[in-house]
Coordinates of C-alpha atoms and ligand atoms in Angstrom, one line a residue:
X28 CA 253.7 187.8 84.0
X29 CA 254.0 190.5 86.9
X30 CA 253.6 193.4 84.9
X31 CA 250.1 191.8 83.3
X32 CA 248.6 191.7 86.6
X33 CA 247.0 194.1 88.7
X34 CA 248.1 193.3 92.5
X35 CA 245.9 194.7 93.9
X36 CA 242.8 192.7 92.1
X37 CA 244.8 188.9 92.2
X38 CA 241.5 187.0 94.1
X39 CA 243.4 184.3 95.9
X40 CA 245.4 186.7 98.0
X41 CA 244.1 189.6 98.3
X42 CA 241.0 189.6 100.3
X43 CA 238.0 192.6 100.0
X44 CA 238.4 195.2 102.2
X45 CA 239.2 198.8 102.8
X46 CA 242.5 199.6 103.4
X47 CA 243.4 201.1 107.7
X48 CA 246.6 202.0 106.5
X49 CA 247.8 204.5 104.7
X50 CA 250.3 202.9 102.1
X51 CA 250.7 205.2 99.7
X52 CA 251.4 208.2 102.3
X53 CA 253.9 205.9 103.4
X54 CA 255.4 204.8 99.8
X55 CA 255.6 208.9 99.2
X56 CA 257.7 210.0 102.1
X57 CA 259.8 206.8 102.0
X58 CA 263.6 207.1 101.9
X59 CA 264.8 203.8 100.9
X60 CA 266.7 202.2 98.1
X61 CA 265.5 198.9 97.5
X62 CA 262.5 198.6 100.2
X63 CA 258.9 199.3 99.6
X64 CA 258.9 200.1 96.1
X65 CA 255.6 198.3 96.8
X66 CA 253.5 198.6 99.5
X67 CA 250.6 196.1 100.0
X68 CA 248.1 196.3 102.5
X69 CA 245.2 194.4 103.2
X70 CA 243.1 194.4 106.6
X71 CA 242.9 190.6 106.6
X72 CA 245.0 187.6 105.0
X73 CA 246.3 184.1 105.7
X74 CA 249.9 185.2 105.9
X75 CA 251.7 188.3 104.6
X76 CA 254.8 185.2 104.0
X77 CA 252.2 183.2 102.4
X78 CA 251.5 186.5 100.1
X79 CA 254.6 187.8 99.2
X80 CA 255.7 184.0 98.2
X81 CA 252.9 184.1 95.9
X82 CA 254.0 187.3 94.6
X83 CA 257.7 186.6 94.3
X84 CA 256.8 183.5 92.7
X85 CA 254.7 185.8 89.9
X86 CA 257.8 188.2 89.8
X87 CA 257.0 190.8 91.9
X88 CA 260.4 192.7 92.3
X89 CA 262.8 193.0 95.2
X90 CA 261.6 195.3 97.8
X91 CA 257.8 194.4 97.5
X92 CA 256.1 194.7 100.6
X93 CA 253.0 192.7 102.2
X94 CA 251.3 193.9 105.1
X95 CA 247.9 193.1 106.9
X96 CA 245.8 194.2 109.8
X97 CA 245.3 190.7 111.3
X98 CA 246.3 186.9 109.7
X99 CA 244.3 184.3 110.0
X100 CA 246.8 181.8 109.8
X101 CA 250.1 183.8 110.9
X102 CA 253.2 181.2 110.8
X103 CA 256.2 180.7 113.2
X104 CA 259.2 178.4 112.1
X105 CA 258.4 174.9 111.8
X106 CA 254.9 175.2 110.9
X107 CA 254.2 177.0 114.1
X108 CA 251.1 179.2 114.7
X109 CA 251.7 182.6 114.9
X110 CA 248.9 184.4 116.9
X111 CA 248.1 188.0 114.7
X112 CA 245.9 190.0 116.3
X113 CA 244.6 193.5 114.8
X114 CA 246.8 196.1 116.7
X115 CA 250.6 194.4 115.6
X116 CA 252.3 194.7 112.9
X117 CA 252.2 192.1 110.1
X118 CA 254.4 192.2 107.1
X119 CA 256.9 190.6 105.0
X120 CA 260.1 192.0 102.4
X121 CA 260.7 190.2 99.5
X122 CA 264.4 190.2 98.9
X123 CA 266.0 188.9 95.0
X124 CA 269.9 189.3 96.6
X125 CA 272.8 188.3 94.0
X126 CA 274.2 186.6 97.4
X127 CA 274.7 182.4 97.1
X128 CA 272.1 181.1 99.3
X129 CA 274.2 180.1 102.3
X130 CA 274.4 184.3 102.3
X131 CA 270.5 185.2 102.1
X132 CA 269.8 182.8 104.9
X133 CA 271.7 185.1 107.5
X134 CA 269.1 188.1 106.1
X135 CA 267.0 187.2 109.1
X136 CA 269.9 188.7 111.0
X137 CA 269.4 192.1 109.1
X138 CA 266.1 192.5 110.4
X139 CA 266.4 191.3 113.7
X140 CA 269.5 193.5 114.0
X141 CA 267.1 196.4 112.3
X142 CA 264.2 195.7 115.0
X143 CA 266.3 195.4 118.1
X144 CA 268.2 198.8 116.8
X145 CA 264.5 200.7 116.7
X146 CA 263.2 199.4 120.0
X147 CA 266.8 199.9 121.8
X148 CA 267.3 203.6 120.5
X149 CA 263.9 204.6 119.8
X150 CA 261.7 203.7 122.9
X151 CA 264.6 203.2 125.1
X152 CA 263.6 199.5 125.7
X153 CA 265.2 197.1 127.2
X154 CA 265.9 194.8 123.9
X155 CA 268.0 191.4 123.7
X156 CA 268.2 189.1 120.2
X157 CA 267.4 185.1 120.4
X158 CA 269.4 183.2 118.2
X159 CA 268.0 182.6 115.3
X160 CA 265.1 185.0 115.0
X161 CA 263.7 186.1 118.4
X162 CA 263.3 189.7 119.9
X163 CA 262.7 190.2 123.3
X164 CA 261.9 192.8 125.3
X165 CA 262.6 192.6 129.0
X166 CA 262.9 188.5 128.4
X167 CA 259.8 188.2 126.5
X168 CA 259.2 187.6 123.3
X169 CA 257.7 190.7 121.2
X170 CA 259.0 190.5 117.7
X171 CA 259.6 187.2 115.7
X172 CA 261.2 186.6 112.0
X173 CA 260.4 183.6 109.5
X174 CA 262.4 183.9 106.9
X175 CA 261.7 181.6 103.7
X176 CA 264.0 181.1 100.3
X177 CA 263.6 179.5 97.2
X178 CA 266.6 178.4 95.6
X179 CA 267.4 176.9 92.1
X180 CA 270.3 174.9 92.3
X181 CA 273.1 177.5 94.4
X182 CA 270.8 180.4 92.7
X183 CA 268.7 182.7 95.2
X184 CA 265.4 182.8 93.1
X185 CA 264.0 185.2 96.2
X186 CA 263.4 184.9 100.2
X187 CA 260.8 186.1 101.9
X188 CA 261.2 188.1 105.5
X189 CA 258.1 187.9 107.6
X190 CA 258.5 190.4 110.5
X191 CA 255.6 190.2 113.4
X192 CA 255.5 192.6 115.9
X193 CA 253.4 192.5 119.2
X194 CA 252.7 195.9 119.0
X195 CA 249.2 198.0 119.9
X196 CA 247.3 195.2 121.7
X197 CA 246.6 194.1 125.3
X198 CA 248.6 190.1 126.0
X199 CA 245.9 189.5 128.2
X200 CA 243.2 189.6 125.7
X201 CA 245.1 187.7 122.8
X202 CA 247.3 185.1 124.1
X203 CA 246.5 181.8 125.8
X204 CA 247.6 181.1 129.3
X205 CA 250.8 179.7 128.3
X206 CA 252.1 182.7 126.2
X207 CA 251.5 185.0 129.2
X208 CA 255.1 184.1 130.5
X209 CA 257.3 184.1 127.2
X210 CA 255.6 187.1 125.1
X211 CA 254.6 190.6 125.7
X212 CA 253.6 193.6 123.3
X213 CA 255.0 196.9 123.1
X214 CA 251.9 198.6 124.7
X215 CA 252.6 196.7 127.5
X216 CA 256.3 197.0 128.0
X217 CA 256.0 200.9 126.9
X218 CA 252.3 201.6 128.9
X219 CA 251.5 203.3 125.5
X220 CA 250.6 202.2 122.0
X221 CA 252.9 203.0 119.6
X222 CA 252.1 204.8 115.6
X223 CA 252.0 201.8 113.6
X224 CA 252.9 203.4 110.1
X225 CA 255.5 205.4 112.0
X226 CA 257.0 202.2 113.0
X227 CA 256.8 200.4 110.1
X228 CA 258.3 203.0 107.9
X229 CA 261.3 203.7 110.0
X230 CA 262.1 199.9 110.0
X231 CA 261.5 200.0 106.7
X232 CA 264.0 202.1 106.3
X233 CA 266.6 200.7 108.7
X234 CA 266.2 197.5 107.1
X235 CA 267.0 199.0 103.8
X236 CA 270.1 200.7 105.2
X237 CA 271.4 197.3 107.2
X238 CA 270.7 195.4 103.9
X239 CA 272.7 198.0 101.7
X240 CA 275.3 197.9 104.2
X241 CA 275.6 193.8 104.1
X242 CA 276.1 193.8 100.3
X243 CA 278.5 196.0 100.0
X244 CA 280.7 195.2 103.7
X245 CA 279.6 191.8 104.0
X246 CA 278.2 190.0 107.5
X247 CA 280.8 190.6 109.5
X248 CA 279.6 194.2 111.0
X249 CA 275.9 192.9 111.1
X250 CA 276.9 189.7 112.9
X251 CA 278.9 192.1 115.5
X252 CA 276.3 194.5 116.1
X253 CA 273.5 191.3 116.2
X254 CA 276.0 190.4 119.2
X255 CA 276.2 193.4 121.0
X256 CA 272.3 192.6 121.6
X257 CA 272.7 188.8 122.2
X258 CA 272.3 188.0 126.1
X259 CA 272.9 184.5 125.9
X260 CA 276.4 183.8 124.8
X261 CA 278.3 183.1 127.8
X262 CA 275.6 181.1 129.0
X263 CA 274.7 177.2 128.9
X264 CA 271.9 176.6 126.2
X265 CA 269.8 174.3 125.1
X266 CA 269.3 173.8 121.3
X267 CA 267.4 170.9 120.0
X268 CA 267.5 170.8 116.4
X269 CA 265.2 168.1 115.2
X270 CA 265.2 165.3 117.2
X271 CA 268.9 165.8 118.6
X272 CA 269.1 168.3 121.5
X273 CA 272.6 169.5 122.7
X274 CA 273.5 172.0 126.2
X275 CA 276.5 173.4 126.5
X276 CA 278.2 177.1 126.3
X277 CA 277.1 179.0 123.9
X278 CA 280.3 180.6 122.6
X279 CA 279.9 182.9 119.7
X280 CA 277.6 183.2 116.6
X281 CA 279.7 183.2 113.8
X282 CA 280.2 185.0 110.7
X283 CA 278.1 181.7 108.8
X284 CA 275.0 182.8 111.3
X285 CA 275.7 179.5 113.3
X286 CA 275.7 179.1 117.2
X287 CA 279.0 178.0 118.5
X288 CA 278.7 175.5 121.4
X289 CA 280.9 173.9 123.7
X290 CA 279.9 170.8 124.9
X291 CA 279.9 169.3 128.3
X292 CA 282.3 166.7 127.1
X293 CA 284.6 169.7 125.7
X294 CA 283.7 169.2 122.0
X295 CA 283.0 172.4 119.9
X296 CA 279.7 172.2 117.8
X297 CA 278.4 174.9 115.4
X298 CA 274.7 174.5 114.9
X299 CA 273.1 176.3 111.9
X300 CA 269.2 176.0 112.6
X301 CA 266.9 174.9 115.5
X302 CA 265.7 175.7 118.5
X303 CA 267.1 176.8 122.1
X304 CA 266.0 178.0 125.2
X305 CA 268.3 179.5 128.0
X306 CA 269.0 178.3 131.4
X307 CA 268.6 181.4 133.4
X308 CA 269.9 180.1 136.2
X309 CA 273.5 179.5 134.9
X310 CA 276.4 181.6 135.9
X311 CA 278.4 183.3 132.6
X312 CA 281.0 182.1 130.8
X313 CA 282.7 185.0 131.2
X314 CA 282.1 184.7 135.3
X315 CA 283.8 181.0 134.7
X316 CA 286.7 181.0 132.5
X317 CA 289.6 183.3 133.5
Ligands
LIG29 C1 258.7 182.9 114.9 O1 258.5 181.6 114.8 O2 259.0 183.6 115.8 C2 258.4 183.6 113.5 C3 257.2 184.5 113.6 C4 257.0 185.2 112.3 C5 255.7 185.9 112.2 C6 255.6 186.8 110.9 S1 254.3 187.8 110.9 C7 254.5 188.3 109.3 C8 254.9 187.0 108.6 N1 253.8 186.2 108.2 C9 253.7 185.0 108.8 O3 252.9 184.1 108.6 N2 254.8 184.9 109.6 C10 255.6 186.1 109.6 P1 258.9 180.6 116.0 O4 260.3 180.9 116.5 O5 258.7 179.3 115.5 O6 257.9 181.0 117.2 C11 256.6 180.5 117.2 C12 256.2 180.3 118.6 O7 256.0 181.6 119.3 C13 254.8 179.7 118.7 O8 254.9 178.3 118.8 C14 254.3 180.2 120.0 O9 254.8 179.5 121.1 C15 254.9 181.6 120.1 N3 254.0 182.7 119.6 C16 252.9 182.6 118.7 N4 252.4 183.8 118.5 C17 253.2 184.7 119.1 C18 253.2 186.1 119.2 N5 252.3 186.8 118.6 N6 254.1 186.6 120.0 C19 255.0 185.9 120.7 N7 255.1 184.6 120.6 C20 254.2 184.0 119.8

């Protein structure tokens, strides 16, 4: 059904509009295996997730991209809104892995690990990974990951990364007051924009690499560089996962992608999705136990 359709004309999903970015300069000097065989870019859409589900779901192949200028109705986990302003970076990967799908949910992992990588070693930033799917720079949240799978039976039919990164625009001007203390942008944190195609191309290809690397070595070396990045094990979390909220030390993230904890009452308890915030105040673990 793919093949019969021309992308670039399908009405629901594709809004009018002339392109800002240059996709195809991009697709040509691209140096990736899987990635971006297909670039799409529209100035303005619901939801690059929302897209590429739409497109995975017609059979577009592995490695098709959807990018935008701004989204309308950008989504966090949870059916959260995610605020998309012209000036970040909007886009999603559609992956087809042969992994089982208790191994494509830990792909959010590869592109964390991919995005904290570029902001560490590139710009020299200050850069620390949230469990699951946060980025922060300097404590604040500049980059998050909403990764969505569909699934027949113990069959990965495809799962969607949606990567959005705070990138060219001014906090002030496009988050409410109660963002200002938990996000930030990359202008801000840098005092400079940064190139946007330049940007996404390199992660583009670092994702590709990381991806490569975690079919063929498995999660293991992910998970451990993930953790050289992750500020908050040895320190007492919070992590409510539906209605059930649990604190304790937050131990490890193992090689399933879940967060160990030790509870107060000395239980251990792995917790595989949810939400948790730190307690900055808390001394670490490592300061504790001898
Ligand atoms: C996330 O959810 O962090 C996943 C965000 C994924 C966005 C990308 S953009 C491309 C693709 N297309 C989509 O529609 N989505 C993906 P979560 O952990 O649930 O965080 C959501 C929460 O972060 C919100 O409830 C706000 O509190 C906050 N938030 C909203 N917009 C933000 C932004 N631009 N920067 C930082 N925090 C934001």
């Amino acid at each position: 059904m793919y093949d019969n359709l021309s992308l670039d004309l399908l009405p629901k999903i594709v809004p009018s509009g002339v392109s800002r970015m240059n996709v195809n300069k991009i697709q040509k000097s691209l140096r990736t295996k899987e990635l971006g065989k297909k670039i799409l870019f529209v100035n303005k859409v619901d939801s690059t997730n929302n897209w590429a589900k739409d497109l995975a779901e017609l059979g577009a192949p592995e490695g098709t991209i959807t990018i935008a200028e701004i989204q309308t109705a950008g989504r966090g986990r949870f059916g959260r809104k995610w605020i998309s302003p012209k000036g970040g970076l909007w886009f999603s990967i559609i992956f087809k892995p042969k992994f089982r799908p208790l191994e494509a949910v830990k792909l959010v992992f590869v592109a964390s690990l991919a995005v904290a990588d570029f902001f560490s070693k590139l710009y020299g930033l200050n850069v620390k990974v949230k469990w699951p799917n946060d980025i922060l720079v300097n404590g604040l949240k500049v980059c998050g990951i909403l990764s969505e799978m569909s699934t027949s039976g113990n069959e990965v039919n495809y799962v969607v990364v949606g990567i959005g990164i705070n990138a060219n625009f001014d906090v002030e001007n496009a988050f409410p007051e109660k963002l200002m203390d938990v996000a930030t942008s990359l202008k801000k944190e840098l005092g400079k924009k940064v190139k946007l195609e330049e940007l996404f191309k390199a992660l583009l290809e670092r994702i590709d690499g990381l991806y490569e690397q975690y079919t063929h070595e498995g999660f293991v070396p992910i998970i451990e560089k993930w953790k050289s990045y992750a500020a908050f094990l040895g320190y007492t979390v919070q992590v409510t996962s539906g209605n059930i909220m649990f604190e304790g030390l937050a131990l490890d993230v193992d090689t399933e992608g879940a967060l160990v904890l030790r509870l107060k009452d000395g239980t251990i308890r792995r917790v595989f999705a949810g939400e948790f915030s730190l307690k900055y105040d808390t001394v670490p673990l490592r300061a504790r136990i001898q």
